[in-house]
Short mmCIF file of C-alpha atoms in Angstrom, two decimals:
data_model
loop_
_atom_site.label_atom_id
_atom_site.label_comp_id
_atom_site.label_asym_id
_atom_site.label_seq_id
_atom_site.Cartn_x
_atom_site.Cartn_y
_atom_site.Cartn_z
CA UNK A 1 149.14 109.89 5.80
CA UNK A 2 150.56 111.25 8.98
CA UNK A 3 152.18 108.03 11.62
CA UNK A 4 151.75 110.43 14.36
CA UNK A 5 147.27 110.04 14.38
CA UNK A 6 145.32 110.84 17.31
CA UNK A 7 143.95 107.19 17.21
CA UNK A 8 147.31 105.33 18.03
CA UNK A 9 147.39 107.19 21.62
CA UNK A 10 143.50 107.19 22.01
CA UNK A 11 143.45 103.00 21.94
CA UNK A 12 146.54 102.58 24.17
CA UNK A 13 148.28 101.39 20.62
CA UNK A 14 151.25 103.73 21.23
CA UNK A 15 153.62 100.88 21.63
CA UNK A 16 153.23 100.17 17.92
CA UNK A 17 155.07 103.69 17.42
CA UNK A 18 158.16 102.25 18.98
CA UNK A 19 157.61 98.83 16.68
CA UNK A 20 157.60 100.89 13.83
CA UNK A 21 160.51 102.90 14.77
CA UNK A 22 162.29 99.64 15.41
CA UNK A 23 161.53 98.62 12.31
CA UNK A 24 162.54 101.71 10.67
CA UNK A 25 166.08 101.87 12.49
CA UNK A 26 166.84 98.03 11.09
CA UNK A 27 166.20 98.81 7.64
CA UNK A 28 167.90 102.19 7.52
CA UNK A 29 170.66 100.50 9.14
CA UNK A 30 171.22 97.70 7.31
CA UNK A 31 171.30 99.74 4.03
CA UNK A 32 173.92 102.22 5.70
CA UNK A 33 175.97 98.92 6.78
CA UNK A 34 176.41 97.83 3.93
CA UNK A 35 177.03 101.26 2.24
CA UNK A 36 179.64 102.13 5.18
CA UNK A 37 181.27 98.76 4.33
CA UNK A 38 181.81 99.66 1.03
CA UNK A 39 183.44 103.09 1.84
CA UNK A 40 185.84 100.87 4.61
CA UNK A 41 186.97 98.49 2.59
CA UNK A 42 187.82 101.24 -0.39
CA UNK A 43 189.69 102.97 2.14
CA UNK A 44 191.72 99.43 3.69
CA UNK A 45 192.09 98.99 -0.27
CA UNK A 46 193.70 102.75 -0.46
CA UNK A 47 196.02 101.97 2.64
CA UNK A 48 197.39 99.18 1.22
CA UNK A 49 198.52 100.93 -2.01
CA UNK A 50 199.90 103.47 -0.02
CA UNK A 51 202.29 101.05 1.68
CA UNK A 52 205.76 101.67 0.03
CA UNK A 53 204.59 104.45 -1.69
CA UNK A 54 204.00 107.43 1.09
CA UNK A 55 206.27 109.70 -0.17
CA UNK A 56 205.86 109.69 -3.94
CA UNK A 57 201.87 109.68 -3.77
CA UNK A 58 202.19 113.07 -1.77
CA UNK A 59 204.12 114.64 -4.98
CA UNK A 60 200.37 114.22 -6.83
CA UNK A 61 198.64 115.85 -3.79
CA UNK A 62 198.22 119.48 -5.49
CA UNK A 63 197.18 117.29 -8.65
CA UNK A 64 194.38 114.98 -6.94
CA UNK A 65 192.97 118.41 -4.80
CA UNK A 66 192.43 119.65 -8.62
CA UNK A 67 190.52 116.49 -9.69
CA UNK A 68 188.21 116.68 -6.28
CA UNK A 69 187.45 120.28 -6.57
CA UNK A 70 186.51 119.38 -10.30
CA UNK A 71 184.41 116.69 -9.04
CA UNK A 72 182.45 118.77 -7.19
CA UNK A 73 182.29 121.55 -9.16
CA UNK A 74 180.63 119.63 -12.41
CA UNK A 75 178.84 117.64 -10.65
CA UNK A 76 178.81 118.22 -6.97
CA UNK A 77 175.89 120.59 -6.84
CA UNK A 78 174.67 121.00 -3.01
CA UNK A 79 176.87 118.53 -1.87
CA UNK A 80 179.81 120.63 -1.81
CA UNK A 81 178.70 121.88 1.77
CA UNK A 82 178.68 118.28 3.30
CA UNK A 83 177.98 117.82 6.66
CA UNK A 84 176.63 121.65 6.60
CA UNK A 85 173.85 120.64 4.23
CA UNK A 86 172.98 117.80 6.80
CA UNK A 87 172.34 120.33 9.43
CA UNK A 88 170.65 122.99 7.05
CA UNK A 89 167.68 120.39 6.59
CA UNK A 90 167.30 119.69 10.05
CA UNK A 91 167.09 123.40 10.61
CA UNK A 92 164.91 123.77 7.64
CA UNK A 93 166.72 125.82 5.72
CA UNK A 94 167.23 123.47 2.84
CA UNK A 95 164.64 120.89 2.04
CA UNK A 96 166.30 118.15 1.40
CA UNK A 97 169.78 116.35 0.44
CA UNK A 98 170.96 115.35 -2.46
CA UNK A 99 171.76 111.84 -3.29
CA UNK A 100 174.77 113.34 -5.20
CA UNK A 101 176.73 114.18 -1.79
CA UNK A 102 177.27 110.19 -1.19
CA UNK A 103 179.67 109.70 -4.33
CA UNK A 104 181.21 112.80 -4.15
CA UNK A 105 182.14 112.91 -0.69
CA UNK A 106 183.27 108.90 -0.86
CA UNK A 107 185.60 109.30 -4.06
CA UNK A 108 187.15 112.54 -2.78
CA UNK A 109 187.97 111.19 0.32
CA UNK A 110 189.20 108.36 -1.31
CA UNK A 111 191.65 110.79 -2.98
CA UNK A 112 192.74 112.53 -0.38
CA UNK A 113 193.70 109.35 2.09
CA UNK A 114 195.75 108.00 -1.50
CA UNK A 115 197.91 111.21 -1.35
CA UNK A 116 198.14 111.15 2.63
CA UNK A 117 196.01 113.78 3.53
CA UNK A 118 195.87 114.33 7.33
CA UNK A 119 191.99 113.62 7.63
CA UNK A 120 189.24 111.27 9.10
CA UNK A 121 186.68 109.43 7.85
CA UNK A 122 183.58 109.76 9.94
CA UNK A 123 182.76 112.89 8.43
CA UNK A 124 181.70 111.35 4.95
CA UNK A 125 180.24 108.54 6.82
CA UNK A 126 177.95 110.43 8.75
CA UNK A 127 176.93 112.15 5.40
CA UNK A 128 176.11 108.63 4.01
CA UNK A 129 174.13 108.00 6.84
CA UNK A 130 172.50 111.19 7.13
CA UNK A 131 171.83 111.31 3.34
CA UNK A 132 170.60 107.63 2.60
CA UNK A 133 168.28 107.36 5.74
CA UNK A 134 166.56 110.74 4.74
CA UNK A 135 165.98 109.68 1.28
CA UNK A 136 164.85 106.03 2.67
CA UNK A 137 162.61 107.78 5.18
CA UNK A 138 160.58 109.59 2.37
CA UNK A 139 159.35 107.12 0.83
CA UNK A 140 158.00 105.22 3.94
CA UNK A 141 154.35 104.04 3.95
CA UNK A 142 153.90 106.35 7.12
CA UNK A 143 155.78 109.71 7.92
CA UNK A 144 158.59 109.91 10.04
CA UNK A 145 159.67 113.04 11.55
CA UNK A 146 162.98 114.39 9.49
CA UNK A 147 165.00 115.03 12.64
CA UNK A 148 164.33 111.32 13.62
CA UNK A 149 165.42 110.46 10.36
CA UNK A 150 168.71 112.30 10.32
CA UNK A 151 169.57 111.23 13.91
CA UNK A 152 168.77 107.57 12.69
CA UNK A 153 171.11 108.00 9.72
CA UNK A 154 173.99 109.56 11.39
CA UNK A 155 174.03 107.21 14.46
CA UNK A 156 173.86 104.16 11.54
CA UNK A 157 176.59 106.11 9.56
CA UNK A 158 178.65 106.27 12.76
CA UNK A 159 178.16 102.93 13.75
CA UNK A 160 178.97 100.97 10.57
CA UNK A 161 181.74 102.28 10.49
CA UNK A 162 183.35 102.62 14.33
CA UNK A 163 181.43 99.49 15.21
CA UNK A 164 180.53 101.57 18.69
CA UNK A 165 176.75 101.46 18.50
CA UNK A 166 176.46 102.89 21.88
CA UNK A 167 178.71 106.12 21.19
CA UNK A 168 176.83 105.87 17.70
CA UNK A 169 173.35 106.14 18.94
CA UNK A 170 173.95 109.09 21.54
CA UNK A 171 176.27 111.27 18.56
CA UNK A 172 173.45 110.97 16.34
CA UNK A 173 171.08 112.32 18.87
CA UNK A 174 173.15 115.10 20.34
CA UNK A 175 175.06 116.13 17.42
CA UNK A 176 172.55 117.95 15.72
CA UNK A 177 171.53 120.09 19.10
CA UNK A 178 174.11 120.54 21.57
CA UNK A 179 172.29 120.58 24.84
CA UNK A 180 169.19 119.48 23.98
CA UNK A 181 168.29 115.54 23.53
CA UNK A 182 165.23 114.34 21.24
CA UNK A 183 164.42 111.13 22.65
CA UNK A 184 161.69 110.24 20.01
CA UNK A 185 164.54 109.06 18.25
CA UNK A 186 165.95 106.89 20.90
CA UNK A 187 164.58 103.96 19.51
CA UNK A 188 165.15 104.06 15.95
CA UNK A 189 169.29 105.64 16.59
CA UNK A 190 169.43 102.26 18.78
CA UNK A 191 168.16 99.90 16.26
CA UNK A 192 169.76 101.71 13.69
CA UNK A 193 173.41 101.88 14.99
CA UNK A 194 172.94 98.05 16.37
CA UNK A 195 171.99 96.86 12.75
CA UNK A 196 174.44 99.15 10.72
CA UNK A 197 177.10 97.54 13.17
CA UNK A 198 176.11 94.13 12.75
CA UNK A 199 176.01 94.31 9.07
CA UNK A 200 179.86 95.91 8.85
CA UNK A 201 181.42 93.22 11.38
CA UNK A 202 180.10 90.81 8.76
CA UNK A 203 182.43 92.14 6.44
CA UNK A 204 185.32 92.36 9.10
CA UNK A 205 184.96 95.84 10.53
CA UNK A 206 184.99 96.17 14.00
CA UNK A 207 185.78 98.67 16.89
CA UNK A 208 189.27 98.40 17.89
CA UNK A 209 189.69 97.67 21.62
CA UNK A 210 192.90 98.38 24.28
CA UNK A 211 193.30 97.01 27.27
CA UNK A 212 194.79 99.33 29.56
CA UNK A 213 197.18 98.73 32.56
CA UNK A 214 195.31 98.76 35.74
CA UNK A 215 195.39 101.99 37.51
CA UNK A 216 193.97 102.61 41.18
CA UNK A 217 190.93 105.44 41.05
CA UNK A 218 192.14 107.66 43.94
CA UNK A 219 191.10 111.49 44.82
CA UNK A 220 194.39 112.77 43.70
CA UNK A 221 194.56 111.08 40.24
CA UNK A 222 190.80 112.71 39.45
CA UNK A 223 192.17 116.05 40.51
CA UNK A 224 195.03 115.33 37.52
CA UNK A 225 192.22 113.94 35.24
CA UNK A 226 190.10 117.37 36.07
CA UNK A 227 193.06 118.96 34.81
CA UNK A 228 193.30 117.11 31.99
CA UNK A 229 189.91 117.67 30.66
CA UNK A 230 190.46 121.39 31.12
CA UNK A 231 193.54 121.24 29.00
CA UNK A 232 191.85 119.43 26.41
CA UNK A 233 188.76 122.03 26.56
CA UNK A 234 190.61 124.27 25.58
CA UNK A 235 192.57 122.58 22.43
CA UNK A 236 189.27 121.27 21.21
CA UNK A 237 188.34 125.18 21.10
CA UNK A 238 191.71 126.00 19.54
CA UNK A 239 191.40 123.28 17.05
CA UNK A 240 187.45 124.08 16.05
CA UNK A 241 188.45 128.01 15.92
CA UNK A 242 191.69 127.20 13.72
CA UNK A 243 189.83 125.41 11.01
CA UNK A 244 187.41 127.77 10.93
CA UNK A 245 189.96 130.28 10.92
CA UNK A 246 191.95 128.70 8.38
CA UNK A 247 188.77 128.41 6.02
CA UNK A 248 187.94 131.59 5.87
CA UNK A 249 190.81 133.53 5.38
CA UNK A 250 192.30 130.98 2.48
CA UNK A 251 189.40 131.35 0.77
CA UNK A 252 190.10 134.90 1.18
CA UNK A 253 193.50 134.76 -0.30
CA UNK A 254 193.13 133.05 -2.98
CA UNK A 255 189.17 133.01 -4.10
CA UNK A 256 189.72 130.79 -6.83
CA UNK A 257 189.10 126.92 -5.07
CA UNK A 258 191.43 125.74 -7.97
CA UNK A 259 194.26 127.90 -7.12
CA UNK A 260 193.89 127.48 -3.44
CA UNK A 261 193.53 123.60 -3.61
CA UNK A 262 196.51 123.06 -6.12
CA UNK A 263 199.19 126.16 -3.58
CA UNK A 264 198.03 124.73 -0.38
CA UNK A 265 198.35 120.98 -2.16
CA UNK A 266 201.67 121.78 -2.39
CA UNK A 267 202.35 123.60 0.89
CA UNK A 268 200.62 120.58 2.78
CA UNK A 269 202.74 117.55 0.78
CA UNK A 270 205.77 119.60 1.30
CA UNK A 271 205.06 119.40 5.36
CA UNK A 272 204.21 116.72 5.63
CA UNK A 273 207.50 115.14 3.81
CA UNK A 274 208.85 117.38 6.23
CA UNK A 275 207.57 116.18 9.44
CA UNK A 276 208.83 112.30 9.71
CA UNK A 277 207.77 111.65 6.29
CA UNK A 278 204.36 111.15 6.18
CA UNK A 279 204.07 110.55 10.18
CA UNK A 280 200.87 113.02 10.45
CA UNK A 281 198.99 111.53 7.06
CA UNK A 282 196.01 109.89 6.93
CA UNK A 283 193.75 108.98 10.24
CA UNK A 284 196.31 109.21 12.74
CA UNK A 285 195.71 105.45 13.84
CA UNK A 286 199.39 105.00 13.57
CA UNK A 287 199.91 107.71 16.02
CA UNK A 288 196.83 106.05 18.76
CA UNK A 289 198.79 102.77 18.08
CA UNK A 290 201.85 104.15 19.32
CA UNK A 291 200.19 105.57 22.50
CA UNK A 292 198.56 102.59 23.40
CA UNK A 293 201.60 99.71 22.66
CA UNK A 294 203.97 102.03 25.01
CA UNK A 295 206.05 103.26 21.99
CA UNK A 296 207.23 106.75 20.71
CA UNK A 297 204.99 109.77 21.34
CA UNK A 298 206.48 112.87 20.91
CA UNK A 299 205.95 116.06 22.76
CA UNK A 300 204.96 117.76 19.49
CA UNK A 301 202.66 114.85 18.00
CA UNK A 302 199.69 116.28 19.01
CA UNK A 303 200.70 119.76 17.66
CA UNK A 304 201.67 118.67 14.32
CA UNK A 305 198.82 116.57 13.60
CA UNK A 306 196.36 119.26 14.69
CA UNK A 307 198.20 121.92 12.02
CA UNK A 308 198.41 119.50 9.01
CA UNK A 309 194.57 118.42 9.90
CA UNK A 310 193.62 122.33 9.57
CA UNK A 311 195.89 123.28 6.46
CA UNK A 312 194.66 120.16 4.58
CA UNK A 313 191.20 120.52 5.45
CA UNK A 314 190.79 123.56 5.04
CA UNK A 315 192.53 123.45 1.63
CA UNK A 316 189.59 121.84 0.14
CA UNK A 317 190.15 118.36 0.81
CA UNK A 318 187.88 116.04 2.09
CA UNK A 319 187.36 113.77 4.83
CA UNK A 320 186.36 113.92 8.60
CA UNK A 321 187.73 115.39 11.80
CA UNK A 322 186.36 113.45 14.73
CA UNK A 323 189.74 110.62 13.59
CA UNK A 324 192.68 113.57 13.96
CA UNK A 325 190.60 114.67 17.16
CA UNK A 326 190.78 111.20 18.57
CA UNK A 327 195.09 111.23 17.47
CA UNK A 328 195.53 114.51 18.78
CA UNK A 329 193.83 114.10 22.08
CA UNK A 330 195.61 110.46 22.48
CA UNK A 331 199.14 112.31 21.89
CA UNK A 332 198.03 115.38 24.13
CA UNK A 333 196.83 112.53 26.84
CA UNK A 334 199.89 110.55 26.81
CA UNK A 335 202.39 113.54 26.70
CA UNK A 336 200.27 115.66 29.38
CA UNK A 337 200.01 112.62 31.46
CA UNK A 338 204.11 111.90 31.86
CA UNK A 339 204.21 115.31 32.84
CA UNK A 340 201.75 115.19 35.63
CA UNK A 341 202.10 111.65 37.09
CA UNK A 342 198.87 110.09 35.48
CA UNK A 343 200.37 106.81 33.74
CA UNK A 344 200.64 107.83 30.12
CA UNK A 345 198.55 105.31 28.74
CA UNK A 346 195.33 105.85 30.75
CA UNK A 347 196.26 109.52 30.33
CA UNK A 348 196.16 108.45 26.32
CA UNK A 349 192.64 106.93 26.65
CA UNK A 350 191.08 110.36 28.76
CA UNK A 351 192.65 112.58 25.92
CA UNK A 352 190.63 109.96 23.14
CA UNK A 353 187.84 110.58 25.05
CA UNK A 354 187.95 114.17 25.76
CA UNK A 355 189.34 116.29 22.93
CA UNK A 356 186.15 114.54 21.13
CA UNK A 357 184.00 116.13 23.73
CA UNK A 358 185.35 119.31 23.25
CA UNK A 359 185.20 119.49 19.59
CA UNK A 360 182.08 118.02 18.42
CA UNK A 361 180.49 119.68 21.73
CA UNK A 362 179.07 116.50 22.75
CA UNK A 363 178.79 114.72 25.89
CA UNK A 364 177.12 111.18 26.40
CA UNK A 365 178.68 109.93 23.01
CA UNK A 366 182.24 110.63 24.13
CA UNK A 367 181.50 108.83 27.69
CA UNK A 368 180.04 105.95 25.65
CA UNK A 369 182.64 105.48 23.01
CA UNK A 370 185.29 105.99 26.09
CA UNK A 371 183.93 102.93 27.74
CA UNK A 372 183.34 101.03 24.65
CA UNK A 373 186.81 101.24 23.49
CA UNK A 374 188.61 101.29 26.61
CA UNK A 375 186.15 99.28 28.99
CA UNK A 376 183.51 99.77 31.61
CA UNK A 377 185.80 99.83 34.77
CA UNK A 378 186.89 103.57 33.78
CA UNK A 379 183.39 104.95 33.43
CA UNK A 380 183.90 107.51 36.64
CA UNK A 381 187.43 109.01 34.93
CA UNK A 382 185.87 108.60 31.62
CA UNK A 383 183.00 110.86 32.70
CA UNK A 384 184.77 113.38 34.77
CA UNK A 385 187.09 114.19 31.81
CA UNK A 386 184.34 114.16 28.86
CA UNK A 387 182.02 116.29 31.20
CA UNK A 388 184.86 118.63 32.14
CA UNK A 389 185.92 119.16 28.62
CA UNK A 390 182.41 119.53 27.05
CA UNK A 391 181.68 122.28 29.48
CA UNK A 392 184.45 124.39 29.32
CA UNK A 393 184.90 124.59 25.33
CA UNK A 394 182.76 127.51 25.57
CA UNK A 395 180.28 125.81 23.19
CA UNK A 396 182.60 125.83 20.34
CA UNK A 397 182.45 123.16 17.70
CA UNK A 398 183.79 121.45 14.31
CA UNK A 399 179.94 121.92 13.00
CA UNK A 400 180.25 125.58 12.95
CA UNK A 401 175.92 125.12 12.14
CA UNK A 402 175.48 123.27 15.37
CA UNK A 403 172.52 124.45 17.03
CA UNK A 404 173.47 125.22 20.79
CA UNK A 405 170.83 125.41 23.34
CA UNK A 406 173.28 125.57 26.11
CA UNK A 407 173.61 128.37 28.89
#
């Protein structure tokens, strides 16, 4: 029985569309809340044991990439593609995902943030999202279309864990399509990210917030924030072409996922002992802290963390990439800003902003997250510098399946 009936529009009872939807977004969120709280608190769990421990839990890296490709090999099935799978049913070129992809993804991304693997997290919980509220949506009493249904799931997925339900809501309806919005799933992304949000700051998860120093909006400090977004353009193309790059020619090398996992295991724990011992694991939080309490950035932060995000994720590793991109565009921000007179800090929180334009070829989610993390009074920078950077990447992106309907 079709939701979409001639009769709802015919008696002027379209409205209860939009109730339904609402309804629908609550329920898918709430679920995805509550499974997003369980994959945050695993992870604060992981960070903890970490603490102390940095540099002998990289020695097992090579091990632990063994035990996650084995994972997914024996049981994985379909979900060894991940967020690819996500956007193959949208495109309907798979029919459905598998309910298989949730623990996989969560327990080998558990594994790699034990071992200090320079990845994110929003990647597995946009699978969750995706992969629960798709499930959820087919057994409904009335249909729901399945793009509504993934946009409602990743926006939830994003949400419950950022705690940015604006950002959330807009990501899961652009991410799918660059350039093209579906508002039919306005209502339930809304309801969906608001609930999934709600439900997670029950548990104690919640968006992390900086107050930056006040900084005068004048014409010559947009003409340095054009600039910026242009620079980071372009490194959100470098860093979406590297990984890609990096994929395919290690799989090349060494065909074999156990032999590449365990080598590169080794080559990655071996850098990053290397580089300030451990400095570039994990989410890169460490590194946005530093930009945003005044204290040591490096020239080569953003560098480093954008090379050990590529090697270990392209290894075979798994976890996100929007995280590093929000690191490595706070480190570019800060250093690029010293060097042309934008205070560093604000200069940080454009580079947050627009490296994730430029590499998840977004635009209205970066603006939104932008304003929800840094406040409302920056929306004109925020905007220039997202809106700069999204155009200029060339339409390149982390989802190499992103549909584009861009000029």
């Amino acid at each position: 029985m079709t939701f979409f009936e001639d009769g709802f529009k015919k008696n002027g009872l379209i409205w209860l569309r939009y109730i339904y939807f609402a309804f629908v977004g609550c329920l898918i969120g709430a679920i995805i809340g509550l499974a997003e709280t369980i994959f945050c608190l695993g992870l604060n769990w992981i960070f903890k044991i970490r603490v102390g421990h940095e540099m002998s839990l990289l020695i097992a890296m090579p091990f632990v990439g063994l035990l996650i490709i084995f994972i997914f090999v024996k049981y994985g099935g379909q979900s060894k593609e991940g967020m690819n799978l996500v956007f193959k049913v949208d495109q309907g070129k798979s029919r459905t995902i598998t309910y298989r992809l949730v623990p996989c993804m969560v327990l080998s991304t558990w594994l790699t943030h034990l071992v200090g693997g320079s990845v994110g997290r929003e990647g597995v919980a946009v699978q969750i999202g995706a992969t629960l509220s798709y499930r959820i949506g087919k057994k409904l009493p009335f249909s729901i279309p399945k793009s509504m249904l993934l946009e409602t799931g990743i926006a939830a997925g994003f949400s419950g864990l950022f705690g940015t339900p604006i950002a959330a809501a807009f990501f899961g309806l652009e991410v799918l399509v660059s350039g093209a919005i579906r508002y039919e799933g306005l209502c339930s992304a809304l309801t969906g990210s608001f609930m999934a949000a709600y439900i997670s700051s029950l548990f104690g998860i919640h968006a992390e917030q900086f107050a930056l120093p006040h900084v005068s909006i004048t014409f010559f400090l947009m003409l340095r924030v054009i600039l910026l977004g242009i620079i980071c353009a372009f490194i959100g193309m470098f860093f979406s072409k590297s990984l890609q790059f990096m994929r395919n020619n290690l799989a090349k090398l060494w065909p074999n996922p156990y032999q590449r996992i365990f080598i590169m295991g080794i080559i990655c724990a071996g850098l990053l002992a290397l580089f300030d011992q451990g400095r570039y694991s994990g989410l890169g939080v460490n590194l946005i802290d530093a930009a945003m309490h005044g204290q040591t950035i490096y020239p080569w932060d953003w560098i480093l963390k954008l090379v050990m995000t590529v090697l270990v994720l392209a290894s075979g590793f798994q976890g996100g990439e929007v995280m590093p991109l929000f690191s490595i565009g706070t480190c570019l921000g800060y250093w690029i800003g010293s060097l042309i007179g934008i205070p560093p800090m604000f200069a940080a929180a454009m580079g947050y902003a627009a490296l994730f334009a430029a590499g998840t070829n977004t635009l209205l989610a970066p603006i939104a997250i932008g304003m929800e993390i840094f406040g409302t009074q920056y929306f004109l920078p925020i905007f220039i510098v997202c809106a700069i950077a999204f155009l200029l990447n060339k339409n390149h992106s982390i989802y190499v399946l992103q549909r584009n309907l861009r000029l």
